Coordinates of C-alpha atoms and ligand atoms in Angstrom, one line a residue:
M176 CA 116.8 0.5 32.8
M177 CA 118.3 -2.7 31.4
Y178 CA 119.5 -4.8 34.0
E179 CA 122.8 -6.2 33.1
A180 CA 123.2 -10.3 33.6
T181 CA 126.3 -11.4 35.1
E182 CA 128.8 -12.4 32.6
G183 CA 128.9 -16.2 31.7
V184 CA 125.8 -17.2 33.7
E185 CA 123.0 -18.6 31.5
T186 CA 119.9 -16.2 31.8
S187 CA 116.3 -16.4 30.5
S188 CA 114.3 -13.5 29.0
A189 CA 112.0 -14.0 31.6
A190 CA 114.6 -13.5 34.6
N191 CA 116.0 -10.7 33.0
S192 CA 112.6 -9.0 32.8
L193 CA 111.7 -9.9 36.3
M194 CA 115.1 -8.5 37.3
E195 CA 114.3 -5.3 35.4
T196 CA 111.2 -5.0 37.5
I197 CA 113.1 -5.6 41.0
V198 CA 115.5 -3.0 40.2
A199 CA 113.1 -0.5 39.2
K200 CA 111.1 -1.2 42.4
S201 CA 114.1 -1.1 44.6
P202 CA 117.1 0.9 43.0
G203 CA 120.2 1.2 44.9
E204 CA 119.5 -2.1 46.8
L205 CA 122.7 -3.7 45.3
E206 CA 123.1 -6.8 47.4
F207 CA 119.3 -7.7 47.3
H208 CA 119.6 -7.5 43.4
Q209 CA 122.7 -9.9 43.6
A210 CA 120.7 -12.3 45.6
A211 CA 117.9 -12.2 43.6
R212 CA 119.5 -12.6 40.3
E213 CA 121.1 -15.9 41.5
V214 CA 117.9 -17.2 42.8
L215 CA 115.9 -16.1 39.4
D216 CA 118.7 -17.8 37.2
S217 CA 118.5 -21.4 39.2
V218 CA 114.9 -21.7 39.4
M219 CA 113.7 -20.0 36.2
P220 CA 114.1 -23.3 34.3
V221 CA 111.6 -25.0 37.1
V222 CA 108.9 -22.0 36.7
E223 CA 109.0 -22.1 33.0
S224 CA 108.1 -25.5 33.1
E225 CA 105.1 -25.2 35.6
K226 CA 102.5 -23.3 34.2
R227 CA 100.7 -23.2 37.8
Y228 CA 103.9 -21.3 39.3
Q229 CA 103.7 -18.7 36.4
N230 CA 99.8 -18.3 36.8
A231 CA 100.2 -17.8 40.5
K232 CA 103.1 -15.3 39.9
I233 CA 104.7 -17.4 42.6
L234 CA 108.5 -15.7 41.7
E235 CA 107.1 -12.1 41.8
R236 CA 105.6 -12.7 45.2
L237 CA 108.7 -14.2 46.6
V238 CA 111.1 -11.3 45.9
E239 CA 108.7 -9.0 47.5
P240 CA 108.5 -8.8 51.4
E241 CA 105.3 -9.5 52.8
R242 CA 105.9 -6.9 55.5
V243 CA 108.7 -4.1 56.1
L244 CA 109.2 -2.4 59.4
M245 CA 111.6 0.5 59.9
F246 CA 111.7 2.5 62.8
R247 CA 113.7 5.0 64.7
V248 CA 115.9 4.0 67.4
S249 CA 116.8 6.6 70.1
W250 CA 119.1 6.1 73.1
V251 CA 121.4 8.1 75.3
D252 CA 125.3 7.3 75.2
D253 CA 127.4 7.4 78.2
L254 CA 128.3 10.7 77.9
G255 CA 124.8 11.8 78.0
E256 CA 124.5 12.4 74.1
V257 CA 121.3 11.4 72.3
Q258 CA 122.1 9.0 69.4
I259 CA 119.8 8.1 66.6
N260 CA 119.9 4.8 64.8
R261 CA 117.7 3.0 62.3
G262 CA 115.8 -0.1 63.1
F263 CA 114.2 -2.7 60.6
R264 CA 112.8 -6.0 60.4
V265 CA 112.0 -7.4 57.0
E266 CA 109.1 -10.2 57.2
M267 CA 109.9 -11.9 54.0
N268 CA 107.9 -14.9 53.6
S269 CA 105.6 -16.9 56.0
A270 CA 104.4 -19.6 53.4
I271 CA 106.0 -22.6 55.4
G272 CA 106.3 -21.1 58.9
P273 CA 106.3 -18.1 61.2
Y274 CA 109.1 -15.3 60.2
K275 CA 112.8 -16.5 61.3
G276 CA 115.8 -15.1 61.0
G277 CA 118.6 -13.1 62.8
L278 CA 119.3 -9.5 63.5
R279 CA 122.4 -7.7 62.4
F280 CA 123.8 -4.8 64.2
H281 CA 126.3 -3.3 61.9
P282 CA 127.1 0.3 60.3
T283 CA 126.7 -1.1 56.9
V284 CA 123.1 -2.4 57.7
N285 CA 120.3 -0.8 55.2
L286 CA 117.3 -2.2 53.6
G287 CA 118.9 -3.7 50.6
V288 CA 121.4 -5.8 52.8
L289 CA 118.3 -7.1 54.8
K290 CA 116.2 -8.0 51.9
F291 CA 118.9 -10.0 50.4
L292 CA 119.6 -11.7 54.0
A293 CA 115.8 -12.0 54.0
L294 CA 115.4 -13.6 50.6
E295 CA 118.4 -16.1 51.5
Q296 CA 116.8 -16.9 54.6
V297 CA 113.4 -18.0 53.2
L298 CA 115.4 -20.8 50.9
K299 CA 117.8 -21.6 53.7
N300 CA 114.7 -22.4 56.2
A301 CA 113.0 -24.5 53.9
L302 CA 115.9 -26.7 53.3
T303 CA 116.4 -27.2 57.0
T304 CA 113.4 -29.5 57.0
L305 CA 111.8 -27.3 59.6
P306 CA 108.4 -25.5 59.3
L307 CA 110.1 -21.9 59.4
G308 CA 109.4 -19.0 57.2
G309 CA 112.0 -16.4 56.7
G310 CA 112.9 -12.8 58.0
K311 CA 115.9 -10.8 58.8
G312 CA 116.3 -7.5 60.7
G313 CA 118.7 -5.1 62.6
S314 CA 120.1 -1.7 62.6
D315 CA 123.0 0.4 61.6
F316 CA 124.3 0.5 64.9
D317 CA 128.0 -0.2 65.7
P318 CA 128.5 -2.3 69.0
K319 CA 132.2 -1.9 68.5
G320 CA 133.7 0.6 71.1
K321 CA 130.6 0.9 73.0
T322 CA 130.2 -0.1 76.7
D323 CA 127.8 -2.8 78.1
L324 CA 125.3 -0.4 79.3
E325 CA 125.4 1.7 76.0
V326 CA 124.6 -1.6 74.3
M327 CA 121.8 -2.5 76.8
R328 CA 119.9 0.8 76.3
F329 CA 120.4 0.5 72.6
C330 CA 119.0 -3.1 72.7
Q331 CA 116.2 -2.0 74.9
S332 CA 115.1 1.0 72.7
F333 CA 115.4 -1.3 69.8
M334 CA 113.1 -3.8 71.4
S335 CA 110.4 -1.2 72.6
E336 CA 109.3 -0.7 69.1
L337 CA 110.1 -4.5 67.6
F338 CA 108.1 -6.1 70.6
R339 CA 104.7 -5.2 69.2
H340 CA 105.5 -7.0 65.9
I341 CA 107.2 -10.2 66.9
G342 CA 106.3 -13.4 69.1
P343 CA 106.8 -16.9 69.2
D344 CA 104.3 -17.9 66.6
T345 CA 104.5 -14.8 64.4
D346 CA 108.5 -14.1 63.9
I347 CA 111.1 -15.2 66.2
P348 CA 114.5 -13.2 65.8
A349 CA 117.9 -14.4 66.5
G350 CA 121.6 -13.2 66.2
D351 CA 123.8 -12.3 63.3
I352 CA 126.8 -10.1 62.8
G353 CA 127.1 -8.0 65.9
V354 CA 124.4 -9.7 67.9
G355 CA 125.6 -12.6 70.1
G356 CA 124.7 -13.6 73.5
R357 CA 125.0 -10.2 75.4
E358 CA 122.5 -8.7 73.0
I359 CA 120.0 -11.7 72.9
G360 CA 120.0 -11.4 76.6
Y361 CA 119.3 -7.6 76.6
L362 CA 116.6 -7.9 73.9
F363 CA 114.8 -10.7 75.7
G364 CA 114.8 -8.9 78.8
Q365 CA 112.9 -5.8 77.6
Y366 CA 110.6 -8.3 75.3
K367 CA 109.8 -9.7 78.5
K368 CA 109.0 -6.6 80.5
L369 CA 107.1 -4.9 77.5
A370 CA 105.0 -8.0 76.8
N371 CA 104.7 -9.5 80.2
R372 CA 105.2 -12.9 78.7
F373 CA 108.3 -15.4 79.3
C374 CA 108.2 -17.3 75.8
G375 CA 110.5 -18.5 73.0
V376 CA 110.2 -15.2 71.0
L377 CA 114.0 -15.1 70.3
T378 CA 116.6 -17.9 69.8
G379 CA 120.3 -18.1 70.6
K380 CA 119.1 -17.3 74.5
G381 CA 121.2 -18.0 77.4
L382 CA 121.2 -21.8 78.6
T383 CA 119.6 -20.5 82.1
Y384 CA 116.6 -18.9 80.4
G385 CA 115.8 -21.4 77.8
G386 CA 118.7 -21.5 75.3
S387 CA 119.3 -24.7 73.3
L388 CA 122.7 -26.4 74.0
I389 CA 124.9 -26.3 70.6
R390 CA 123.3 -23.2 69.2
S391 CA 126.4 -21.2 69.6
E392 CA 128.5 -23.7 67.8
A393 CA 125.6 -24.6 65.1
T394 CA 126.3 -22.7 62.2
G395 CA 129.9 -23.8 62.4
Y396 CA 129.7 -26.9 63.1
G397 CA 127.0 -27.3 60.2
S398 CA 129.1 -25.6 57.8
V399 CA 132.0 -28.2 58.5
Y400 CA 129.4 -31.1 58.6
F401 CA 128.3 -30.1 55.0
A402 CA 131.8 -29.8 53.9
E403 CA 132.3 -33.3 55.2
D404 CA 129.5 -34.7 53.0
M405 CA 130.8 -32.5 49.9
L406 CA 134.0 -34.0 50.4
A407 CA 132.6 -37.8 50.7
T408 CA 131.2 -37.5 47.3
R409 CA 134.7 -37.4 46.3
N410 CA 136.0 -40.1 49.0
E411 CA 137.9 -37.6 50.8
T412 CA 138.1 -36.5 54.5
F413 CA 139.3 -33.6 56.6
E414 CA 142.5 -35.9 57.6
G415 CA 145.6 -34.0 56.9
K416 CA 143.8 -31.1 55.0
V417 CA 145.0 -27.4 55.3
A418 CA 142.0 -25.0 55.8
V419 CA 141.7 -21.4 55.9
V420 CA 138.8 -19.7 57.6
S421 CA 137.9 -16.1 57.5
G422 CA 136.3 -14.1 60.3
S423 CA 137.0 -14.6 63.9
G424 CA 133.3 -14.2 65.3
N425 CA 130.8 -16.9 66.3
V426 CA 131.0 -18.8 62.8
A427 CA 134.6 -18.7 62.1
Q428 CA 135.2 -19.7 65.9
Y429 CA 133.1 -22.9 65.8
T430 CA 134.1 -23.8 62.2
T431 CA 137.8 -23.8 63.4
E432 CA 136.7 -25.8 66.5
K433 CA 134.8 -28.7 64.4
L434 CA 137.7 -28.9 61.9
L435 CA 140.2 -29.3 64.2
Q436 CA 138.1 -32.3 65.9
L437 CA 138.0 -33.7 62.5
G438 CA 141.6 -33.7 61.8
A439 CA 142.2 -30.9 59.5
K440 CA 144.7 -28.0 60.2
V441 CA 143.4 -24.5 60.3
V442 CA 145.8 -21.8 59.5
T443 CA 144.1 -18.5 59.0
L444 CA 141.5 -16.0 60.9
S445 CA 140.8 -12.4 60.0
D446 CA 138.5 -9.5 60.8
S447 CA 137.8 -6.3 59.2
A448 CA 141.3 -5.2 59.7
G449 CA 143.3 -8.0 58.6
T450 CA 144.1 -11.9 58.5
I451 CA 146.6 -13.8 60.6
F452 CA 148.5 -16.8 59.1
D453 CA 149.7 -19.2 61.6
K454 CA 151.7 -21.9 59.5
N455 CA 151.7 -24.3 62.8
G456 CA 148.2 -24.3 62.7
I457 CA 145.7 -22.9 65.3
D458 CA 145.4 -25.5 68.1
E459 CA 142.4 -25.9 70.8
E460 CA 144.5 -23.9 73.3
K461 CA 145.2 -21.0 70.6
L462 CA 141.4 -20.9 69.7
A463 CA 140.5 -20.8 73.4
W464 CA 142.8 -17.4 73.6
V465 CA 141.0 -16.2 70.3
M466 CA 137.6 -16.9 72.0
G467 CA 138.7 -15.0 75.1
L468 CA 139.9 -12.1 72.9
K469 CA 136.7 -11.8 70.5
N470 CA 133.9 -12.8 73.0
V471 CA 135.4 -11.2 76.5
R472 CA 138.2 -8.6 75.6
R473 CA 136.6 -7.6 72.3
G474 CA 140.1 -6.9 70.9
R475 CA 141.2 -7.2 67.3
I476 CA 142.7 -10.4 65.5
R477 CA 146.2 -8.5 65.0
E478 CA 146.6 -9.2 68.7
Y479 CA 147.2 -13.1 67.8
A480 CA 150.3 -12.5 65.7
E481 CA 151.7 -10.6 68.6
H482 CA 150.8 -13.2 71.2
F483 CA 151.7 -16.4 69.3
E484 CA 155.3 -16.9 67.8
G485 CA 155.6 -17.7 64.3
T486 CA 152.6 -16.1 63.2
E487 CA 152.3 -13.5 60.6
Y488 CA 149.4 -10.7 60.3
F489 CA 148.7 -9.4 56.8
P490 CA 146.8 -6.0 57.5
D491 CA 143.9 -5.1 55.1
Q492 CA 144.2 -8.5 53.6
K493 CA 142.0 -11.8 53.0
P494 CA 143.0 -15.3 53.7
W495 CA 142.6 -16.3 50.1
S496 CA 146.2 -16.2 49.1
V497 CA 147.2 -18.8 51.9
K498 CA 147.9 -22.2 50.2
C499 CA 145.0 -24.6 51.2
D500 CA 142.8 -27.5 50.2
L501 CA 139.7 -26.3 52.0
A502 CA 138.1 -22.6 52.5
F503 CA 135.4 -21.5 54.9
P504 CA 134.5 -17.9 54.3
S505 CA 132.7 -17.2 57.6
A506 CA 132.8 -13.3 58.0
T507 CA 130.6 -11.2 55.7
Q508 CA 129.0 -10.7 52.1
N509 CA 131.3 -10.3 48.9
E510 CA 134.3 -10.9 50.8
L511 CA 135.9 -13.4 48.3
D512 CA 136.0 -11.9 44.9
E513 CA 137.2 -13.3 41.5
D514 CA 140.7 -12.9 42.1
G515 CA 140.5 -14.5 45.4
A516 CA 138.4 -17.6 44.0
K517 CA 141.3 -17.8 41.1
T518 CA 144.0 -17.8 43.6
L519 CA 142.2 -20.4 45.9
V520 CA 141.8 -22.6 42.9
K521 CA 145.2 -22.1 41.5
N522 CA 146.6 -22.9 44.7
G523 CA 144.8 -26.4 45.0
C524 CA 141.7 -25.5 47.2
F525 CA 139.0 -28.1 46.0
C526 CA 136.4 -27.5 48.7
V527 CA 134.4 -24.2 49.7
S528 CA 131.8 -24.1 52.4
E529 CA 130.2 -21.1 53.2
G530 CA 129.6 -20.1 56.9
A531 CA 128.6 -16.6 55.9
N532 CA 125.9 -15.3 53.7
M533 CA 126.8 -14.6 50.3
P534 CA 130.5 -14.1 50.9
S535 CA 131.5 -15.1 47.2
T536 CA 130.6 -12.6 44.4
P537 CA 128.9 -14.0 41.4
E538 CA 132.1 -14.0 39.5
A539 CA 133.8 -15.8 42.4
V540 CA 130.9 -18.6 42.3
E541 CA 131.4 -18.8 38.2
V542 CA 135.3 -19.7 38.9
F543 CA 134.3 -22.2 41.4
L544 CA 131.6 -23.6 39.3
N545 CA 133.9 -23.5 36.1
A546 CA 136.6 -25.3 38.0
Q547 CA 134.1 -28.2 39.0
I548 CA 135.5 -27.8 42.7
L549 CA 133.1 -28.7 45.6
Y550 CA 131.3 -25.5 46.4
G551 CA 128.4 -25.2 48.9
P552 CA 126.6 -21.9 48.8
G553 CA 125.8 -20.0 52.2
K554 CA 122.0 -20.9 52.1
A555 CA 122.7 -24.6 52.5
A556 CA 126.1 -24.7 54.1
N557 CA 125.1 -22.3 57.2
A558 CA 121.7 -23.6 57.6
G559 CA 122.9 -25.4 60.9
G560 CA 122.4 -22.1 62.9
V561 CA 118.9 -21.7 62.0
A562 CA 118.2 -25.1 62.4
V563 CA 119.1 -25.6 65.8
S564 CA 117.2 -22.3 66.4
G565 CA 114.3 -24.2 65.2
L566 CA 115.1 -27.1 67.6
E567 CA 115.5 -24.3 70.5
M568 CA 111.7 -23.2 69.4
T569 CA 110.6 -26.7 69.8
Q570 CA 112.2 -27.1 73.1
N571 CA 110.7 -23.9 74.4
S572 CA 107.3 -24.4 73.3
G573 CA 107.3 -28.4 74.7
C574 CA 108.8 -27.0 78.1
M575 CA 111.8 -29.5 77.5
R576 CA 115.6 -29.6 77.1
R577 CA 117.5 -31.7 74.7
S578 CA 121.0 -32.9 75.7
R579 CA 124.1 -31.7 74.0
D580 CA 124.4 -35.1 72.2
D581 CA 121.0 -35.1 71.0
V582 CA 121.0 -31.6 69.4
D583 CA 124.4 -32.3 67.6
Q584 CA 123.1 -35.5 66.4
Q585 CA 119.9 -33.5 65.0
L586 CA 122.0 -30.9 63.5
R587 CA 124.2 -33.6 62.0
R588 CA 121.1 -35.6 60.4
I589 CA 119.8 -32.2 59.4
M590 CA 123.0 -31.0 57.3
G591 CA 123.0 -34.6 55.8
S592 CA 119.6 -34.1 54.5
I593 CA 120.3 -30.5 53.1
H594 CA 123.2 -32.1 51.4
E595 CA 121.1 -35.0 49.9
N596 CA 118.4 -32.4 48.8
C597 CA 121.1 -30.3 46.9
V598 CA 122.5 -33.3 45.1
R599 CA 119.1 -34.3 44.2
Y600 CA 118.0 -31.0 42.5
G601 CA 121.7 -29.9 41.7
K602 CA 123.4 -33.2 40.0
N603 CA 124.2 -32.7 36.6
G604 CA 126.0 -35.5 35.1
G605 CA 128.5 -36.6 37.3
V606 CA 128.8 -33.2 39.2
T607 CA 126.5 -31.5 41.7
N608 CA 125.8 -27.7 41.2
Y609 CA 124.9 -26.9 44.8
V610 CA 124.0 -23.4 44.1
Q611 CA 121.2 -24.8 41.8
G612 CA 120.6 -27.9 43.9
A613 CA 120.0 -25.4 47.0
N614 CA 118.1 -22.9 45.3
I615 CA 115.5 -25.1 43.8
A616 CA 115.1 -27.4 46.5
G617 CA 114.3 -24.5 48.7
F618 CA 112.1 -22.8 46.0
V619 CA 109.9 -25.9 45.4
K620 CA 108.8 -26.2 48.9
V621 CA 108.0 -22.5 49.6
A622 CA 106.3 -22.2 45.9
D623 CA 103.9 -25.4 46.7
A624 CA 103.0 -24.0 50.1
M625 CA 102.3 -20.5 48.6
L626 CA 100.3 -22.3 45.6
Q627 CA 98.0 -24.2 48.3
Q628 CA 97.6 -21.1 50.4
G629 CA 95.9 -19.0 47.5
V630 CA 96.5 -15.6 46.6
V631 CA 97.7 -13.6 50.0
Ligands
NDP216 P1 130.1 -11.8 64.5 O1 129.8 -10.7 64.9 O2 130.2 -12.9 65.4 O3 131.5 -12.0 63.6 C1 131.7 -11.4 62.4 C2 133.3 -11.6 61.8 O4 133.3 -11.0 60.5 C3 134.0 -10.6 62.6 O5 135.1 -11.3 62.7 C4 134.2 -9.2 61.7 O6 135.2 -8.6 61.8 C5 134.0 -10.1 60.6 N1 133.2 -8.9 59.7 C6 132.0 -8.3 59.6 N2 131.8 -7.3 59.1 C7 132.7 -7.4 58.1 C8 132.9 -6.5 57.3 N3 132.3 -5.7 56.5 N4 134.4 -6.6 56.4 C9 135.1 -7.5 57.0 N5 134.8 -8.4 58.1 C10 134.0 -8.3 58.7 O7 129.1 -12.8 63.3 P2 128.8 -14.2 62.9 O8 130.1 -15.0 63.1 O9 127.5 -14.5 63.7 O10 128.3 -13.9 61.3 C11 129.4 -14.3 60.3 C12 128.7 -14.5 59.1 O11 128.0 -15.8 59.2 C13 127.6 -13.7 58.4 O12 127.7 -13.4 57.1 C14 126.4 -14.0 58.9 O13 125.4 -13.6 58.4 C15 126.5 -15.6 58.8 N6 125.8 -16.4 59.6 C16 125.5 -16.3 61.0 C17 124.8 -17.3 61.8 C18 124.9 -17.3 63.0 O14 124.2 -18.2 63.7 N7 125.5 -16.5 63.9 C19 124.0 -18.4 60.9 C20 124.3 -18.4 59.6 C21 125.0 -17.5 58.7 P3 135.2 -7.2 62.7 O15 135.0 -7.7 64.4 O16 136.4 -6.6 62.5 O17 133.9 -6.5 62.3
2IT217 O1 121.6 -16.4 58.7 C1 121.3 -16.9 59.5 O2 120.6 -18.0 59.3 C2 121.3 -16.8 61.0 N1 121.8 -15.5 61.2 C3 120.7 -17.4 62.1 C4 119.3 -17.1 62.0 C5 118.3 -17.8 63.2 O3 117.0 -17.4 63.1 O4 119.1 -18.6 64.1

């Protein structure tokens, strides 16, 4: 079967031929194909100029997970009915450190989705400057509408299998969609019981049992810090800018918080059912209300429009048609398509920073690159979350605790260094292609480590 390259993207025959192998070996894994295609297109020129990468088949090895675990998760719901879900952990690459990456609980989870997330994680983690390999896991379990006890029983059953494969020096999971503080707590409790060991095997833990200050905030804050650095390249700041944010979970909430602190006006949030548009801006008080709605009452974003006057609700809509200067896609993959991207650019949006993983379709990315707006891809812009996870690991292993300011300053410094690295590898004339920059900078670090470790 021939693999169709994305229209308008320069491809090499080596990239096409590796893509065909990937598709033949992993049919149907569409999100993985999409993520791999982008990486291959960015890094192939580097590989073609370095014989040693070709001889050691670095790229061919990079797209093949080192190990994939897939297991049954059986549990009993509140009505006494037996439920069966599927659990996964994709251990993608451990060249520069132990496998590290989140767990996602969402009905759309399958092997292809987790392989795309794991590949992104490998390059993202390399960008953080920390010694972290890449992995991702999760389940097709849907926490929506489940009671706390059901979620606890599911997490315990999930960890009853996963615990034998993870550890603070081998594989350290964390949160992602559908996995927040509540789930990490239940997962940690079960790990500790089975392993008879209290250690930093998970990150995103509660502050009373080894969690790091700023971990909850880190992905959202980091995505705004990355945008701040992109804006600075054009002598711009957040002051007086209008921003649209998608999603209303962990990443969207703290993106909004940091944007407010830095002087921007945030006018949208969304969830899988629709978008709210608040022309007056979501202030701190309204944001606190959203956090209660989403993190405690676990309600729908529609309720915002019922609660706050002057707000509109657009069912089944994304935020991209709302006029703005800045956009922060912070919900899920492929939530921003070509039409959405064209509308954003037409309305004057000139900076997009991705809190989510791969939220823009390849066609949307093309629109941003052709328009030469500031476009920060997820693997660079959202790396703040895993970076603070890395700091949490060092606090756990050193039995120490950093202050809020200390962690926030380190996060700021790391985002600055990721930005610098993207510019170093992505600058082309006066314009930086952050997609190329992020992919090449991450790849070179992992590839060199793989070369030095031989064929394993
Ligand atoms: P949460 O579960 O806290 O929130 C997810 C948000 O996205 C919710 O508003 C949810 O709406 C929406 N959403 C999820 N799936 C879909 C879908 N299929 N269609 C439309 N909307 C959807 O997750 P996070 O905020 O942690 O994660 C958001 C994104 O950020 C993900 O792409 C994740 O991979 C990425 N990310 C997260 C990091 C972290 O540290 N948490 C780190 C780096 C990246 P609803 O409630 O209706 O489902
Ligand atoms: O996509 C991601 O980077 C995350 N979900 C966070 C991973 C982590 O290990 O903190």
